[in-house]
Coordinates of C-alpha atoms and ligand atoms in Angstrom, one line a residue:
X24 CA -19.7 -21.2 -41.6
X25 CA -23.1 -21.3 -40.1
X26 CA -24.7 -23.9 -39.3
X27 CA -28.5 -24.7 -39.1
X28 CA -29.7 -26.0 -35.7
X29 CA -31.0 -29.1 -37.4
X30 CA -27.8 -30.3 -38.0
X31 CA -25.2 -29.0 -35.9
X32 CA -21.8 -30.4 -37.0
X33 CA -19.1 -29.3 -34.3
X34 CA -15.8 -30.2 -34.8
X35 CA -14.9 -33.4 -32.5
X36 CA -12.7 -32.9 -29.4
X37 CA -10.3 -35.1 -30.6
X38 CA -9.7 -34.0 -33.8
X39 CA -9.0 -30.8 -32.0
X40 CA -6.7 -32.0 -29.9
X41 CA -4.3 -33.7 -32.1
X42 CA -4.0 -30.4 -34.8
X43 CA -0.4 -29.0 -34.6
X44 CA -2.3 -25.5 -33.4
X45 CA -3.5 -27.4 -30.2
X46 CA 0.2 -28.2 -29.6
X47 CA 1.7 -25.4 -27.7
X48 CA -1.5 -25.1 -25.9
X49 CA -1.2 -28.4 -24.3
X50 CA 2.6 -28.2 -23.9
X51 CA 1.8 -24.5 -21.5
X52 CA -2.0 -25.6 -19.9
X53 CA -1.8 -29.4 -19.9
X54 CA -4.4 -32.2 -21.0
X55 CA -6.9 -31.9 -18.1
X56 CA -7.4 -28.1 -18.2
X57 CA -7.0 -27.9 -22.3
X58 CA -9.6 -30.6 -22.9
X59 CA -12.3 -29.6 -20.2
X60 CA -11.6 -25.6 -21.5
X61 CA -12.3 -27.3 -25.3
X62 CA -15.7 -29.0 -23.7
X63 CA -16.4 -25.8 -22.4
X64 CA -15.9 -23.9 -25.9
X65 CA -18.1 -26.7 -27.9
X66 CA -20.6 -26.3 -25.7
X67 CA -21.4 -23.0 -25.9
X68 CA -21.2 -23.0 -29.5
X69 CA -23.6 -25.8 -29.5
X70 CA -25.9 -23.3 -27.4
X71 CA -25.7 -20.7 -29.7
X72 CA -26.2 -22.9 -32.8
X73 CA -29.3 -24.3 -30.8
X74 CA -30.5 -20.7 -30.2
X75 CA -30.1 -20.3 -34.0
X76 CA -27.8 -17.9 -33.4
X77 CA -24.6 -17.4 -36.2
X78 CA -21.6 -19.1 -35.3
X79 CA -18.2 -19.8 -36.8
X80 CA -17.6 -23.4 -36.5
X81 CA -14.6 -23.9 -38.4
X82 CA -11.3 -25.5 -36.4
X83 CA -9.6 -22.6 -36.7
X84 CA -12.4 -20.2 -34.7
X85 CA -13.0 -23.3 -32.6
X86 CA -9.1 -23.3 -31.1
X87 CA -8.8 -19.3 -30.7
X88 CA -11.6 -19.3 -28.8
X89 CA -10.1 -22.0 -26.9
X90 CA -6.6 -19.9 -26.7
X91 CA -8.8 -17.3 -25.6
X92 CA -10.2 -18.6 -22.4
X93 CA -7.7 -20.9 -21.3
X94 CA -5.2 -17.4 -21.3
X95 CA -8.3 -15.7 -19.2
X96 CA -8.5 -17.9 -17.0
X97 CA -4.7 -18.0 -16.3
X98 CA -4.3 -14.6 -16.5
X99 CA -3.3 -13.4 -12.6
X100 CA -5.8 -11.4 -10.8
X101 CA -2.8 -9.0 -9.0
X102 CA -2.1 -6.9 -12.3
X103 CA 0.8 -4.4 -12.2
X104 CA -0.9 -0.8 -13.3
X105 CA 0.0 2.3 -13.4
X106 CA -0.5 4.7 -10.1
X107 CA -1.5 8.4 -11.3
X108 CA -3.8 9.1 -8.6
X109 CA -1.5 11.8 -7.1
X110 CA -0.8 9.7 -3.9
X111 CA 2.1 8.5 -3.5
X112 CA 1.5 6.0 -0.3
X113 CA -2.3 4.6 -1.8
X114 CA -3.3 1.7 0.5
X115 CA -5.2 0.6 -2.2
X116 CA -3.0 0.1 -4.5
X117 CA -0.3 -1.6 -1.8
X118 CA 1.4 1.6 -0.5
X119 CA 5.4 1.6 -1.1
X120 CA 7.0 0.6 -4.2
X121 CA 10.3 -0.9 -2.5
X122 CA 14.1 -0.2 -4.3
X123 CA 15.9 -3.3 -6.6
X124 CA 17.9 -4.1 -3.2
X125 CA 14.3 -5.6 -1.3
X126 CA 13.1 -7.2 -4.7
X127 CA 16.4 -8.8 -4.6
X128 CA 16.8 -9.8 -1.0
X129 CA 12.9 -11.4 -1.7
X130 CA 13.4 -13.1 -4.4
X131 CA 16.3 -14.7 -2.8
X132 CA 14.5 -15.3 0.5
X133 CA 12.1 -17.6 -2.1
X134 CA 14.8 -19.6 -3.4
X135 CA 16.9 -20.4 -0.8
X136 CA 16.7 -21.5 2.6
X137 CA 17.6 -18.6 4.9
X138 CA 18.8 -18.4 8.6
X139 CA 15.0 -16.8 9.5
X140 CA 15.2 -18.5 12.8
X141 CA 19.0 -19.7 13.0
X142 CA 22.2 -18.1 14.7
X143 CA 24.7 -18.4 12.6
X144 CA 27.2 -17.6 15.7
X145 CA 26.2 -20.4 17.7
X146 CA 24.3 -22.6 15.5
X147 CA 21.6 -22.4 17.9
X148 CA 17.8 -21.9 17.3
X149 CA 17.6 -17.9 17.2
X150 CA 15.1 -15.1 16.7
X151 CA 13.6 -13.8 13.9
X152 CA 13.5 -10.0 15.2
X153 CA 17.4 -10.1 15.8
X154 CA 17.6 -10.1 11.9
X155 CA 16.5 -6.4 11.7
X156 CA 17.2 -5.7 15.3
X157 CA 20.7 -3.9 15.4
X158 CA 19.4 -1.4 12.0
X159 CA 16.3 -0.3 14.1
X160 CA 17.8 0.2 17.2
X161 CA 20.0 2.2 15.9
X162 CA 18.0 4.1 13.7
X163 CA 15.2 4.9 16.6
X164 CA 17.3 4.8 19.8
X165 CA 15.2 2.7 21.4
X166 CA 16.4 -0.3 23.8
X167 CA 14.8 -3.3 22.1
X168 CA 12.0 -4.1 18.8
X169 CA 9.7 -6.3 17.4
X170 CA 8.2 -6.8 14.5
X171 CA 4.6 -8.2 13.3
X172 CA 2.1 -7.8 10.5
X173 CA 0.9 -4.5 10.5
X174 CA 0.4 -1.6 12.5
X175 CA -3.1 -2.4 13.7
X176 CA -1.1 -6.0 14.7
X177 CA 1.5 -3.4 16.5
X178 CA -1.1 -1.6 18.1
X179 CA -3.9 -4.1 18.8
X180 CA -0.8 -6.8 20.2
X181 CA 0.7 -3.7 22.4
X182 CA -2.5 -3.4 23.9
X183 CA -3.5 -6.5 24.7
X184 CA 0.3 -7.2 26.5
X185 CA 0.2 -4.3 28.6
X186 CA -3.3 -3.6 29.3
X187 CA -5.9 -6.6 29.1
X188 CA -8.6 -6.4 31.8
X189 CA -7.2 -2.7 32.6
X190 CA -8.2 0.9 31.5
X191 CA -6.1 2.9 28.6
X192 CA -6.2 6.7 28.6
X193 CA -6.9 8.4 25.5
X194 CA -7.4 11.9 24.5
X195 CA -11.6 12.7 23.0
X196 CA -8.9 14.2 20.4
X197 CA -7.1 11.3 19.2
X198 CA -10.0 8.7 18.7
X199 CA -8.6 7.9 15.3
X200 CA -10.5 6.0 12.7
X201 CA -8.4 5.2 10.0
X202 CA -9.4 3.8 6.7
X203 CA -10.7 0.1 6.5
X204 CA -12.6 -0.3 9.4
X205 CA -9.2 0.7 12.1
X206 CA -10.9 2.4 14.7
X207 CA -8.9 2.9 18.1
X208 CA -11.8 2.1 20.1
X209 CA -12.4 -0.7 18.8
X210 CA -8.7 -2.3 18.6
X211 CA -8.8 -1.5 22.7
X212 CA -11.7 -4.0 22.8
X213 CA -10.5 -6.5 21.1
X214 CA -7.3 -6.7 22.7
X215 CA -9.4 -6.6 26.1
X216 CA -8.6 -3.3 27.2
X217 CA -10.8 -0.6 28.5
X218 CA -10.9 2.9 26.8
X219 CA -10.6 6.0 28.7
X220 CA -11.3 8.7 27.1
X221 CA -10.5 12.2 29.1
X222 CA -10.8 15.9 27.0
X223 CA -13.0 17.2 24.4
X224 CA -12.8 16.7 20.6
X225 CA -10.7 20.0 20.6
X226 CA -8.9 20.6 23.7
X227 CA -7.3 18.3 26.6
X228 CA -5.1 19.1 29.0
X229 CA -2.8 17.5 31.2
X230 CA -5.2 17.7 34.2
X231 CA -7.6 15.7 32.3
X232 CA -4.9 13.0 31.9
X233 CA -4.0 13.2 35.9
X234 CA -7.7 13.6 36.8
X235 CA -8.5 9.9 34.7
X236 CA -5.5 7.8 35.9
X237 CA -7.1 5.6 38.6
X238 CA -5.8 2.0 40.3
X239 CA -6.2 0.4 36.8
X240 CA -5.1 2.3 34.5
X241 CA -2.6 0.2 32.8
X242 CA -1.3 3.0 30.0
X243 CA -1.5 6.4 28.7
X244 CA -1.8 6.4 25.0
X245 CA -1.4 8.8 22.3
X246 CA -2.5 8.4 18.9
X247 CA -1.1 10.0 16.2
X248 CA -3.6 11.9 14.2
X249 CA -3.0 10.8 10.7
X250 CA -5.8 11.3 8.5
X251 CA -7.2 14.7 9.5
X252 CA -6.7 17.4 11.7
X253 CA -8.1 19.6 14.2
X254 CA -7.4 23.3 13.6
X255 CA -8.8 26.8 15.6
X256 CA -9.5 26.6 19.4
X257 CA -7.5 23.9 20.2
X258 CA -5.0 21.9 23.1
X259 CA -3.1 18.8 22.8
X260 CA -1.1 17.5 25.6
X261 CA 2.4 16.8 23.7
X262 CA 4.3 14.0 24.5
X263 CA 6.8 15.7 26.8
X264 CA 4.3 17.5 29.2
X265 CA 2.5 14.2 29.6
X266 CA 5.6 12.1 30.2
X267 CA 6.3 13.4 33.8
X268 CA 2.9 12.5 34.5
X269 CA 3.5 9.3 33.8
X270 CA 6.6 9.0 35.4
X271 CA 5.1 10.2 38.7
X272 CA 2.5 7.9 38.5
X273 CA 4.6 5.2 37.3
X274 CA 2.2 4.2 34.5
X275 CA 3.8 3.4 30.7
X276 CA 3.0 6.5 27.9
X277 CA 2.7 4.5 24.7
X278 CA 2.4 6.5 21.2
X279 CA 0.8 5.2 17.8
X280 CA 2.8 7.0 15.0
X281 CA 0.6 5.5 12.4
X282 CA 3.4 6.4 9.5
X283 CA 6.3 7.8 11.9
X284 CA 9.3 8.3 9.8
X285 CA 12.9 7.4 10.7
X286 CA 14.4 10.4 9.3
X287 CA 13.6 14.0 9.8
X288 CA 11.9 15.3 6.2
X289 CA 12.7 18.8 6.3
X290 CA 16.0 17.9 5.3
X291 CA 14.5 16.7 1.8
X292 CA 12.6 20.2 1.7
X293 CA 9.0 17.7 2.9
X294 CA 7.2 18.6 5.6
X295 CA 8.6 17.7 9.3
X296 CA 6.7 14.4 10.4
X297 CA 7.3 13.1 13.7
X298 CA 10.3 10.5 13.8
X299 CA 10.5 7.4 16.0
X300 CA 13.7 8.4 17.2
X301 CA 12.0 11.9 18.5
X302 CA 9.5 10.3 19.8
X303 CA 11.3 7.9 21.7
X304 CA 13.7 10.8 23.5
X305 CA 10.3 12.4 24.2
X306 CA 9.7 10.0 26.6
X307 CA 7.7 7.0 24.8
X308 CA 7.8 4.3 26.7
X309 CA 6.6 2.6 23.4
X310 CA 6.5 3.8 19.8
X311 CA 4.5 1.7 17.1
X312 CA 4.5 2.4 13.3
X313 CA 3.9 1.0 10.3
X314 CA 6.8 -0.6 7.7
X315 CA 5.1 0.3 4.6
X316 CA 3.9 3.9 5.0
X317 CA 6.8 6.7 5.4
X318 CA 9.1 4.3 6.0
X319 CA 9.2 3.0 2.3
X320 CA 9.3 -1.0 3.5
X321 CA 7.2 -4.2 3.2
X322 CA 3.5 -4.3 5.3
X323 CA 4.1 -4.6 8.9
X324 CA 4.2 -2.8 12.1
X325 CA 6.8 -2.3 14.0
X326 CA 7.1 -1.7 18.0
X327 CA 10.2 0.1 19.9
X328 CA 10.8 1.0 23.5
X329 CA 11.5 0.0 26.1
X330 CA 13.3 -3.5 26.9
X331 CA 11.4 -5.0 29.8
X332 CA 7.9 -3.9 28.0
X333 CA 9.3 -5.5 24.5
X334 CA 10.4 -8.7 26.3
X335 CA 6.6 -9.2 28.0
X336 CA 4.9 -8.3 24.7
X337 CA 7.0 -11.1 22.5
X338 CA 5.9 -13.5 25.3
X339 CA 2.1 -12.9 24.7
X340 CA 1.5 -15.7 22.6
X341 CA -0.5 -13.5 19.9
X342 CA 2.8 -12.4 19.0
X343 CA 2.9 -16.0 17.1
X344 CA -0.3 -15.3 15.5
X345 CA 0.6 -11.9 14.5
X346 CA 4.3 -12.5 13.7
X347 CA 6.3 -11.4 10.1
X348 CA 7.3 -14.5 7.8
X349 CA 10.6 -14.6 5.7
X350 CA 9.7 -12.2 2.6
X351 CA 9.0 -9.3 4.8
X352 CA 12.1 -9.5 6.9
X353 CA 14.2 -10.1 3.7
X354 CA 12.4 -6.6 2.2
X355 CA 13.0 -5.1 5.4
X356 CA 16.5 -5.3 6.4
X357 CA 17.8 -3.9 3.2
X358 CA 15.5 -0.6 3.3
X359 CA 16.5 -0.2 6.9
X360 CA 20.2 -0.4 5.5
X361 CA 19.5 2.1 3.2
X362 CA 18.9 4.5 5.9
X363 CA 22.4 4.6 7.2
X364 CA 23.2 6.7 4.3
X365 CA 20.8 9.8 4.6
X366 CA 22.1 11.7 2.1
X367 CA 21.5 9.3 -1.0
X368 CA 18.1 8.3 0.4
X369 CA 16.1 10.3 -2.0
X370 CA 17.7 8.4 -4.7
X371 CA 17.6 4.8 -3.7
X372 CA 14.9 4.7 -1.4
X373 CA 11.8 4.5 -3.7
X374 CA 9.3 6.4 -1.6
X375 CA 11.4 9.1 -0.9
X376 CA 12.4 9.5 -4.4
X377 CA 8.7 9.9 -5.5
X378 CA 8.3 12.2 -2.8
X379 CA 11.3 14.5 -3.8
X380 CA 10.6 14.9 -7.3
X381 CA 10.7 17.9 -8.9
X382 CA 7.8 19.4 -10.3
X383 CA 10.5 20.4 -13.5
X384 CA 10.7 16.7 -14.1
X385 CA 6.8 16.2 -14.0
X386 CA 6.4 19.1 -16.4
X387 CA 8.9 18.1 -18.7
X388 CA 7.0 14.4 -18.8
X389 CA 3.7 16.0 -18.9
X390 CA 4.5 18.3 -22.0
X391 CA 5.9 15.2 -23.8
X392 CA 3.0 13.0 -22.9
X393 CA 0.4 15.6 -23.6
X394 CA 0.2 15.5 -27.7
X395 CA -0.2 11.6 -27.4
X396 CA -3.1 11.4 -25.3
X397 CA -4.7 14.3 -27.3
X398 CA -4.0 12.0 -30.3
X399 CA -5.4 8.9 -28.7
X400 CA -8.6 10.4 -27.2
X401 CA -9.6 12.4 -30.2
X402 CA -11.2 15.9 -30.4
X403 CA -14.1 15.0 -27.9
X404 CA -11.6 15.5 -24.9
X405 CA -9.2 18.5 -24.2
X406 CA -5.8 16.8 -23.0
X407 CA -3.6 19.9 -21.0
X408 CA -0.7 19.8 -19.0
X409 CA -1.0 21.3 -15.7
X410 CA 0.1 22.1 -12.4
X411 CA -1.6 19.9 -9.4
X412 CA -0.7 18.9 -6.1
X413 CA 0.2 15.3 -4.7
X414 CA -0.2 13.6 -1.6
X415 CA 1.8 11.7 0.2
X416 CA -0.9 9.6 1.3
X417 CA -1.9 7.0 4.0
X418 CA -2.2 9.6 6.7
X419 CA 1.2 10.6 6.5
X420 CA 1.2 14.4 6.2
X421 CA -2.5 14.3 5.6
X422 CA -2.9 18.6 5.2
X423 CA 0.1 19.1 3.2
X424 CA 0.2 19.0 -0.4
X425 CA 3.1 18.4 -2.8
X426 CA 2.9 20.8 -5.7
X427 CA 3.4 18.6 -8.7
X428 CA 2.2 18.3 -12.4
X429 CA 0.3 15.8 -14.9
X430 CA -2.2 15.9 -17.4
X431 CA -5.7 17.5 -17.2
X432 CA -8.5 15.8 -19.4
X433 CA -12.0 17.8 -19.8
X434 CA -14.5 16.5 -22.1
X435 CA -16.5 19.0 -24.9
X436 CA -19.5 20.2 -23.1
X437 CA -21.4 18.8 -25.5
X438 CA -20.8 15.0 -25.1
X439 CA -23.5 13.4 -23.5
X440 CA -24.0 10.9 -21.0
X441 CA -20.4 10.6 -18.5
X442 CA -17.1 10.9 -20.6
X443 CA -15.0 11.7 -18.0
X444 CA -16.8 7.7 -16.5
X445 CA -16.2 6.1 -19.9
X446 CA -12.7 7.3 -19.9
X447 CA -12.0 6.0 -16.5
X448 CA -13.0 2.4 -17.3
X449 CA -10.7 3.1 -20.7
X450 CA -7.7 3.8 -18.8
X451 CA -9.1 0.9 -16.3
X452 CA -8.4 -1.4 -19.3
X453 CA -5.3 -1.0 -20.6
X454 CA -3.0 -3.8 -20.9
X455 CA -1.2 -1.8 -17.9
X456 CA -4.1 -0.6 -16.1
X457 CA -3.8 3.6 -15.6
X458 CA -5.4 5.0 -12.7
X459 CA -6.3 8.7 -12.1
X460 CA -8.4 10.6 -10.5
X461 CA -12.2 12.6 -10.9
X462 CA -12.6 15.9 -9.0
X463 CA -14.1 19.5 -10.3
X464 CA -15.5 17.9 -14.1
X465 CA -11.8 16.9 -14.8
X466 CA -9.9 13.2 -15.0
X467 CA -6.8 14.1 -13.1
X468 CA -3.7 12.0 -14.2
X469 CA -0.5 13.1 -11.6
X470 CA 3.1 12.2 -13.4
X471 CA 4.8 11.8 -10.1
X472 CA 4.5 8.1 -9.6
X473 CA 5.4 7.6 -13.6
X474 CA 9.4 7.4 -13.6
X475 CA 11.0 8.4 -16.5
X476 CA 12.1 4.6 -16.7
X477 CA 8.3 3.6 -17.8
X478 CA 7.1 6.5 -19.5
X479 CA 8.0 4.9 -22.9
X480 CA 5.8 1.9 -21.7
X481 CA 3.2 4.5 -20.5
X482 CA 3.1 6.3 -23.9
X483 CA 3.1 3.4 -26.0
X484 CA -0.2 1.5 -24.8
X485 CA -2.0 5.0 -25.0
X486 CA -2.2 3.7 -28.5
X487 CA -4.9 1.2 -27.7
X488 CA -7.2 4.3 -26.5
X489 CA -7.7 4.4 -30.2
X490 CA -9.2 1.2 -30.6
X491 CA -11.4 1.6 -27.2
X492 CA -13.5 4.6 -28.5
X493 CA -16.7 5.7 -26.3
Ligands
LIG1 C1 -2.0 3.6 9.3 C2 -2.2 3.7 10.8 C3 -2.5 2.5 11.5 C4 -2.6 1.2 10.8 O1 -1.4 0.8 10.3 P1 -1.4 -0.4 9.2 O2 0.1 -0.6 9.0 O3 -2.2 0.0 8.1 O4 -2.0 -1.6 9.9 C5 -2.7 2.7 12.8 N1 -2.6 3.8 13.5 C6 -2.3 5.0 12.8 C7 -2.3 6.3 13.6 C8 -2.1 4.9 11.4 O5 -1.8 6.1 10.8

C-alpha cells in the first residue's frame, strides 16, 4: 500500500514486536538488536514515504525487511568459497586446507582445557614447543625447534637473536621480496641487523662470501628464492660449498626455506623442492620455514638447527610476542603425525592430495560440470572443458606447472561492455563464493581444488547463475 507523504501511517514498533512472525526473530537476535534493527527499518521507510517515493507499508513487508537486515548484519564476513584459481597454496585465500584429524584436534583444543604449557610427566609448568618437538626433530634431523607465528616471525626473530647490532651476509641474488610487503632487507632492519649484500643479481661466488665476512659479521644467510627465478648466466653458492666457509670462520650459515618441504616430492611424481631435512645435513646451522605452505599445516613458521642457537633464540623475549597459541599447535601436531607414514600422505594429507591429482579425475569432473554451466550462463558464453596447468602456489615451486584441467568460459564476440567482468562478480556472488581466474580473453575455472566430495554442492548453486543474468 502506498502511502501519501501527508499522512504517513507506519506500522508501530510495538505492534510489530508482539506478531507471532517477530517471534523466532527475537528468540535468535534478541530484544536490543531486534528493536533498534525494526527502528532502523521504519525509518527508512518513513524517508522514502517522505521523498514520495512508493513503499509497501504493510506488517508483513515491514518484518521481512526486518529479517532481512538483521540476517545481513549477522551474516559472518570469513565466507567459505570455492578455490578454482588454479593454485593450490593461495595466500589469499588462507593457503592449506588441513585433513579431518587437525579440524578435530582444534575443535577439541576449543572445548577443553589442554596441557599447552603442562607436563603431564611431572606435573610441572612445561613448554609449549615440546608438544610438537619429538615429530619435528625427527622428521628434519635437526637437534632442537621452535615454533612462532609465521615465517616472517621465524625469520625476522632469528635475526634479531643472532645478529642485532651485527652485519648479515646475503647474496645480490637472494634479496627476496615476497608478497605482502616481506622484503628481506627490510626484516634485517627491523630485527636490528645490518645487510650485507656481496655478488651480482646473477652470479656470486664463494669468494664474494669470504671477501664480505669481517669482525661483525654475525651470519651468513641464504634465502630461498621462492617466487621467481634467475635463469641463463648464472652462479649460486649452494649450501655445501658455503658451509666450510663458515666453519672456518666460525660464523653460523642460516637458510630461509620460505615453503621447505619435509618430504622429498619426487616420490609423488612433483617436482624436487628442497627438504628441511636436506638442508639441515647440508650444513644449516638454522633452517626456517613456514607451517602452512608445502607443509600442509596451520600459519606459522617454524625454526630447526642447531641446539645452543635454538636455546638463545627462545630466550629473546620477542619469542613471547611472536609465540603460537593453542589452535595452531593442536593443527600441527596431527599433520606432523601424518608424515610418519609417507606412503599414504597423498591421501590424508590435504595439500598433497590436491597436488597429486590426476588430471583423469579433473577431466572426468570437468566434462560432467561442463553442460551445467553452459545451461546456467546461456548462449552469450561458450562453456568448454579444457586442459590447463596449476600451481602449487606461495612460492613453492614457483616455474613448475601442474598440468591439470577445468572449465574454459569465452564470451560471444559480440557482447559488449566486460562479460568475462560481469561473470566474475556472478561467480563472486554465489551463496558459496566461486573464484577463478582472467588471463588471454577467457575466465579460467581449475577443477583441482573441487573434490569430488563438493562437486554436487558446486553444481547445484550454478543454478542461481540463472537468476543473476548480465
Ligand atoms: C613465504 C616465505 C616467507 C614468509 O613466510 P610466511 O609464513 O608467509 O610468513 C619468507 N621467506 C620465504 C623465502 C618465503 O617463501
Amino acid at each position: 500500500m502506498t502511502q501519501p507523504a501527508s499522512n504517513l501511517r507506519l506500522p508501530a514498533v510495538h505492534v510489530l514486536l508482539a506478531a507471532p512472525a517477530c517471534a523466532p526473530l527475537l528468540a535468535e537476535y534478541g530484544r536490543e538488536q531486534t528493536v533498534n534493527a525494526l527502528r532502523d527499518v521504519l525509518a527508512s521507510l518513513r524517508t522514502a514515504l517522505l521523498a514520495g517515493e512508493a513503499a509497501d507499508t504493510s506488517d508483513e513487508a515491514v518484518l521481512a525487511a526486518l529479517t532481512a537486515s538483521l540476517k545481513a548484519a549477522n551474516r559472518s564476513t570469513m565466507r567459505r568459497l570455492f578455490n578454482l584459481t588454479g593454485t593450490v597454496l593461495h595466500t589469499n585465500l588462507g593457503r592449506a586446507l588441513l585433513p579431518d584429524v587437525a579440524v578435530q584436534a582444534v575443535a577439541d583444543a576449543l572445548r577443553w582445557p589442554m596441557n599447552l604449557e603442562w607436563d603431564l610427566e611431572t606435573g610441572k609448568r612445561g613448554d609449549r614447543d615440546t608438544l610438537v618437538e619429538e615429530h619435528l626433530l625427527k622428521l628434519t634431523g635437526a637437534e632442537a625447534v621452535t615454533v612462532v607465528n609465521n615465517n616472517a616471525a621465524a625469520v625476522l626473530l632469528m635475526l634479531n637473536t643472532l645478529a642485532s647490532g651485527r652485519e648479515v651476509i646475503v647474496s645480490r641474488g637472494e634479496l627476496v621480496e615476497i608478497g605482502g610487503a616481506f622484503r628481506i632487507p627490510d626484516v634485517m632492519t627491523r630485527a636490528g641487523a645490518t645487510l650485507r649484500e656481496v655478488g651480482a643479481t646473477n652470479r656470486t661466488h664463494l669468494k664474494d662470501y669470504a671477501e664480505g665476512i669481517a669482525d661483525n659479521t654475525a651470519l651468513l644467510m641464504k634465502v630461498h628464492c621462492s617466487n621467481y627465478a634467475i635463469t641463463g648466466f648464472t652462479k649460486e653458492v649452494t649450501l655445501p660449498e658455503l658451509v666450510p666457509l663458515a666453519r672456518e670462520r666460525g660464523i653460523p650459515v642460516a637458510v630461509d626455506l620460505g615453503s621447505g618441504t619435509l618430504v622429498n616430492l619426487e616420490q609423488y611424481g612433483l617436482p624436487h623442492e628442497t627438504t628441511v631435512r636436506e638442508t639441515i645435513e647440508g650444513g644449516a646451522d638454522l633452517v626456517t620455514f613456514s607451517g602452512d605452505k608445502l607443509l600442509g599445516g596451520p600459519q606459522c613458521g617454524i625454526i630447526a638447527g642447531r641446539k645452543d642457537l635454538i636455546a638463545a633464540i627462545k630466550k629473546n623475549p620477542l619469542k613471547r610476542a611472536l609465540r603460537v597459541g593453542k589452535l595452531t599447535l593442536a593443527a600441527l601436531e596431527p599433520v606432523l603425525a601424518l608424515y610418519h607414514a609417507p606412503d599414504l600422505l597423498t591421501e590424508r594429507l590435504t595439500t598433497l592430495r590436491l597436488l597429486t591429482r590426476p588430471a583423469w579425475a579433473m577431466r572426468a569432473l570437468a566434462e560432467r560440470l561442463q553442460p551445467l554451466l553452459q545451461r546456467a550462463l546461456g548462449d552469450s558464453y561458450t562453456v568448454s572443458a579444457e586442459p590447463m596447468s596449476s600451481q602449487i602456489g606461495s612460492g613453492a615451486l614457483p616455474v613448475d606447472q601442474l598440468p591439470s584441467y577445468g572449465l574454459a568460459v569465452r564470451a560471444d564476440a559480440r557482447t559488449r561492455g566486460n562479460p568475462l567482468g560481469v561473470l566474475e562478480r556472478r561467480l563472486r556472488q554465489l551463496p558459496v563464493p566461486v573464484i577463478g581466474r582472467i588471463a588471454d580473453d577467457t575466465f579460467w575455472l581449475d577443477l583441482r581444488c573441487l573434490e569430488d566430495a563438493h562437486a554436487d554442492e558446486f553444481a547445484a548453486q550454478l543454478a542461481h547463475l540463472e537468476s543473476t543474468s548480465a
